[in-house]
PDB file of C-alpha atoms in Angstrom:
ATOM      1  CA  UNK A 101      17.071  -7.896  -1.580  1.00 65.00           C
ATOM      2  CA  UNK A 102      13.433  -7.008  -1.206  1.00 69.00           C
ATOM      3  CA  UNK A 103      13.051  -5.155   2.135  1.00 84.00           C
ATOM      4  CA  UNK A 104       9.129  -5.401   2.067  1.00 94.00           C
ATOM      5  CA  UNK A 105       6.696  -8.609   1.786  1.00 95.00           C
ATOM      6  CA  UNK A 106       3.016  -7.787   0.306  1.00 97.00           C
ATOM      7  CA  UNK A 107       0.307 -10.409   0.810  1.00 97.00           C
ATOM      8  CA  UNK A 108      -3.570 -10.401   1.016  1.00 98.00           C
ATOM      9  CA  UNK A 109      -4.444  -9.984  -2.639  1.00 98.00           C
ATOM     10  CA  UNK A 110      -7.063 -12.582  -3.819  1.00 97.00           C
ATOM     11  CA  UNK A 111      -9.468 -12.637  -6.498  1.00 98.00           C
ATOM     12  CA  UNK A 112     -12.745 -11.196  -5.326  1.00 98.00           C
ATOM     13  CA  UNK A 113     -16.567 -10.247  -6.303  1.00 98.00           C
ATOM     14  CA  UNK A 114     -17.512  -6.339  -6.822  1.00 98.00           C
ATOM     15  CA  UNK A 115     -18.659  -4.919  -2.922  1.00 98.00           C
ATOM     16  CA  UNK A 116     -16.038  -7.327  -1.370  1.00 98.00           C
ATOM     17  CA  UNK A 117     -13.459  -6.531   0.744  1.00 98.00           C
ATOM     18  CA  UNK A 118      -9.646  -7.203   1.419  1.00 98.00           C
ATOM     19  CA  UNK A 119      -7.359  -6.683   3.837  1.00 98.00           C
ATOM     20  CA  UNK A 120      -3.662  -6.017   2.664  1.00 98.00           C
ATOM     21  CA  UNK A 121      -0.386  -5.827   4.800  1.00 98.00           C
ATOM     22  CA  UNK A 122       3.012  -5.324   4.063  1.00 97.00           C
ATOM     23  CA  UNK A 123       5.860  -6.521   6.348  1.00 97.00           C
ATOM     24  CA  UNK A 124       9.200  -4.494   6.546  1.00 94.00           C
ATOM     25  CA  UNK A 125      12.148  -7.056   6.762  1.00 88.00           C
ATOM     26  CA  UNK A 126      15.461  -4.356   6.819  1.00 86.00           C
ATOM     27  CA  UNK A 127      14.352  -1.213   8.160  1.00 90.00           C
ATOM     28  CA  UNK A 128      12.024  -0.059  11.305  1.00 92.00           C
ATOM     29  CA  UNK A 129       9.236   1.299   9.244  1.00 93.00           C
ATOM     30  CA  UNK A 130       8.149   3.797  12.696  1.00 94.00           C
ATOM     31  CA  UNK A 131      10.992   6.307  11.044  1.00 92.00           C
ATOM     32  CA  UNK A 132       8.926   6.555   7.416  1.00 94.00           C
ATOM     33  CA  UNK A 133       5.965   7.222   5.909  1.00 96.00           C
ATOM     34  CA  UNK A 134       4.338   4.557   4.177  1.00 97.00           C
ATOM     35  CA  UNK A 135       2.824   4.244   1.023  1.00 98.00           C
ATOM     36  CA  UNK A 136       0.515   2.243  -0.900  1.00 98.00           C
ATOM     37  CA  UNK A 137       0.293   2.369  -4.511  1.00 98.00           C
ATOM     38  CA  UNK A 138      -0.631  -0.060  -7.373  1.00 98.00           C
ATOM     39  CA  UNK A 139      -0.442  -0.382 -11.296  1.00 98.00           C
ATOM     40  CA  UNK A 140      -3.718  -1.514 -13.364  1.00 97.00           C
ATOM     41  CA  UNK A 141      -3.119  -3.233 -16.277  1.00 93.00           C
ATOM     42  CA  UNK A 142      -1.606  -1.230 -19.190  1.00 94.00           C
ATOM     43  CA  UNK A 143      -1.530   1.641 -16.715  1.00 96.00           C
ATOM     44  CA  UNK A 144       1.590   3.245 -15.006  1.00 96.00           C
ATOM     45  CA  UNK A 145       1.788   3.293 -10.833  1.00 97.00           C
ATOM     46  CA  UNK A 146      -0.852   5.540  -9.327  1.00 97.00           C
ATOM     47  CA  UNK A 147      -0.539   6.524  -5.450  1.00 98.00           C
ATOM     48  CA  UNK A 148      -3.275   4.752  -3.365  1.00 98.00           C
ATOM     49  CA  UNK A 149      -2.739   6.144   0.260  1.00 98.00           C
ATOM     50  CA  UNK A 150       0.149   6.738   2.732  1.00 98.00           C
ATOM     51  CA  UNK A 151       0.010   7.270   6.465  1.00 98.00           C
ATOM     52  CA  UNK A 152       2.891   9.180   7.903  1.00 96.00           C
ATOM     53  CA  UNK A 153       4.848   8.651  11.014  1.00 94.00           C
ATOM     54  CA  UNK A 154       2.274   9.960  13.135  1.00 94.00           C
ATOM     55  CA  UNK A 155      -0.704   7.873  11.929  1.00 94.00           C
ATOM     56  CA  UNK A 156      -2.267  10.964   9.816  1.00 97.00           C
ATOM     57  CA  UNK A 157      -3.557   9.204   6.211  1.00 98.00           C
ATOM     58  CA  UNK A 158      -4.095  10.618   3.012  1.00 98.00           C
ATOM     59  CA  UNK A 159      -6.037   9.113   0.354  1.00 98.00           C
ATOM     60  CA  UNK A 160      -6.912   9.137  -3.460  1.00 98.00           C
ATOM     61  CA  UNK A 161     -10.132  10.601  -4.329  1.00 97.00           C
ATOM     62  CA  UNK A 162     -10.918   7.273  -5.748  1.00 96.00           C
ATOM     63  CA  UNK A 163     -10.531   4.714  -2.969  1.00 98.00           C
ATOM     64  CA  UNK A 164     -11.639   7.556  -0.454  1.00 98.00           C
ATOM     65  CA  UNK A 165     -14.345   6.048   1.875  1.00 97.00           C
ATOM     66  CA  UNK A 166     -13.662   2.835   1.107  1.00 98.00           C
ATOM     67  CA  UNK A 167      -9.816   2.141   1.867  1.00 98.00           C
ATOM     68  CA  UNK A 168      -8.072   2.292   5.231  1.00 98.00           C
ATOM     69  CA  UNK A 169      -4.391   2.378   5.865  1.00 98.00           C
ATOM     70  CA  UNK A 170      -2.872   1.744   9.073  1.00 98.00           C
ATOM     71  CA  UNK A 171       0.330   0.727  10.411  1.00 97.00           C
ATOM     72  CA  UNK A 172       1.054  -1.009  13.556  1.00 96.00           C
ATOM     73  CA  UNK A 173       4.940  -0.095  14.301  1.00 96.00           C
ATOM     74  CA  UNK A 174       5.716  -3.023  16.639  1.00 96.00           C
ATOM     75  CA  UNK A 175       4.883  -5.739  14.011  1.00 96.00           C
ATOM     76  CA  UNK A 176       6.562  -3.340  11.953  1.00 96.00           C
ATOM     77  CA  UNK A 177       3.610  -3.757   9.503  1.00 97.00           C
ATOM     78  CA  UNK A 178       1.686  -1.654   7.480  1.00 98.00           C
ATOM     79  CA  UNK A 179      -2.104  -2.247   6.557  1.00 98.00           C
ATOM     80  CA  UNK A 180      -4.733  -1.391   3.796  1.00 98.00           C
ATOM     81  CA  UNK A 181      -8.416  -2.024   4.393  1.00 98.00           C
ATOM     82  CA  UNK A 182     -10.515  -2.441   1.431  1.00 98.00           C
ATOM     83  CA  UNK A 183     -13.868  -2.647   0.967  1.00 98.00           C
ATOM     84  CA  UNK A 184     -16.402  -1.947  -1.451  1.00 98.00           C
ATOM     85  CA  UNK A 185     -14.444  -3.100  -4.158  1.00 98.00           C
ATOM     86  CA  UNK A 186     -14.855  -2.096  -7.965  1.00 98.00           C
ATOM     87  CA  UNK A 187     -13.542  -3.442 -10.912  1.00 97.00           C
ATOM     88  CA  UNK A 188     -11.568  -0.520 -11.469  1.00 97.00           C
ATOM     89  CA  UNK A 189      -9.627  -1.460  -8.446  1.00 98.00           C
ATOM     90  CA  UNK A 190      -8.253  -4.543 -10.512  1.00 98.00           C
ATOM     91  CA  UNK A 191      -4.255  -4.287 -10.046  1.00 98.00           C
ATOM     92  CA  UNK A 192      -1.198  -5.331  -8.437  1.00 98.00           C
ATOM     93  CA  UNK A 193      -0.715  -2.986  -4.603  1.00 98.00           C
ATOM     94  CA  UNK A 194       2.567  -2.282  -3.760  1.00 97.00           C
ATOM     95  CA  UNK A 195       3.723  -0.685  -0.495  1.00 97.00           C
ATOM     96  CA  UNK A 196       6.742   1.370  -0.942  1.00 96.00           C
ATOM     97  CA  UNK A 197       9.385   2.582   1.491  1.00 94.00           C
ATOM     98  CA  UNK A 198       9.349   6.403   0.035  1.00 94.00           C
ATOM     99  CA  UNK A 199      13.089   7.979  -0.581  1.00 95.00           C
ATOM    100  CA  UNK A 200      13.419  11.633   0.790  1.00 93.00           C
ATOM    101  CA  UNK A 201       9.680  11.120   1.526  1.00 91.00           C
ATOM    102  CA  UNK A 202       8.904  10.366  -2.414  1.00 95.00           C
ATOM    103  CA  UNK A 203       7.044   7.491  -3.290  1.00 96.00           C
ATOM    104  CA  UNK A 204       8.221   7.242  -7.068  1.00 95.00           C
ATOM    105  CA  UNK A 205      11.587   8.662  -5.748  1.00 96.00           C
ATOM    106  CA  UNK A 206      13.891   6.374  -8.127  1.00 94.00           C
ATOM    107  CA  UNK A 207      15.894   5.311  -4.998  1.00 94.00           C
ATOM    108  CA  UNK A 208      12.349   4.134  -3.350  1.00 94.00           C
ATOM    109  CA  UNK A 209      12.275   0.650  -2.748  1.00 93.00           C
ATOM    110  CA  UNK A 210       9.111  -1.618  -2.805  1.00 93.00           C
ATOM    111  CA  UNK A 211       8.028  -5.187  -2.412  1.00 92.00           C
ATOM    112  CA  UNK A 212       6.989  -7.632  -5.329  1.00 94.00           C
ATOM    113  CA  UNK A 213       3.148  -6.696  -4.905  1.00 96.00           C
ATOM    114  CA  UNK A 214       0.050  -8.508  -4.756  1.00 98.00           C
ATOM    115  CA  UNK A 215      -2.608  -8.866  -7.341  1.00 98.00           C
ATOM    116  CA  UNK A 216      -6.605  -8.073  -6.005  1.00 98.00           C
ATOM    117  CA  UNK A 217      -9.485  -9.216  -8.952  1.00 98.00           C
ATOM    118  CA  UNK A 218     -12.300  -7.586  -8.277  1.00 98.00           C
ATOM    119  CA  UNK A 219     -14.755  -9.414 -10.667  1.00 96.00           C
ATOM    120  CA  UNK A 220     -17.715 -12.086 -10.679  1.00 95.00           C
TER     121      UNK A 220
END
C-alpha cells in the first residue's frame, strides 16, 4: 500500500513553473517532517527540500530561490513550488514520509512520483 499520492508533474519549457503536492492517505502527516526528493535519469535519489513539523524549510543549494515547500496539515498535504525551471531539474519528485526522521531511511516510505520535463 502506497501511503502517499504525488501529482503535478507535466512536461514544461525552461523558466516555467510547477506546482507539486503530495497527499498522505494512512498517516497524519502534522507528526513528520516531510521531504521532497527526486531521481534524474541515470542518477540515484538526491534530497530536494523538507519542511519540518513546525513549517521551518530547508533546501538544496540547487533549487534554492526557486523552489518552495509547504504543507498545509488539515488537507494533510504537502506542497512544492517551482519555478524557474532548468533542464537539470528533469526527473521524477517523490515526497517521502522520513523513518526516524531519515529520508533514505530503508524503512521510509514514498509515493510512486511524478515526472516534470523541463525542455522546449
Amino acid at each position: 500500500e502506497v501511503p502517499l499520492v504525488e501529482s503535478g508533474g507535466n512536461l514544461v519549457q525552461p523558466g516555467g513553473s510547477l506546482r507539486l503536492s503530495c497527499v498522505a492517505e494512512t498517516f497524519y502527516i502534522r507528526t513528520y517532517s516531510m521531504f521532497w526528493v527526486r531521481q534524474a535519469p541515470g542518477k540515484g535519489l538526491e534530497e530536494v527540500a523538507s519542511i519540518d513539523r513546525y513549517g521551518d524549510a530547508w533546501y538544496a543549494d540547487d533549487v534554492l530561490g526557486r523552489f518552495t515547500i509547504s504543507r498545509d496539515n488539515d488537507e494533510n498535504t504537502v506542497y512544492l513550488q517551482m519555478t524557474n525551471l532548468k533542464s537539470e531539474d528533469t526527473a521524477v519528485y517523490y515526497c517521502v514520509k522520513p523513518f526516524s526522521g531519515v529520508w533514505n531511511h530503508p524503512k521510509a516510505r514514498r509515493g510512486q512520483g511524478t515526472q516534470v520535463t523541463v525542455s522546449s
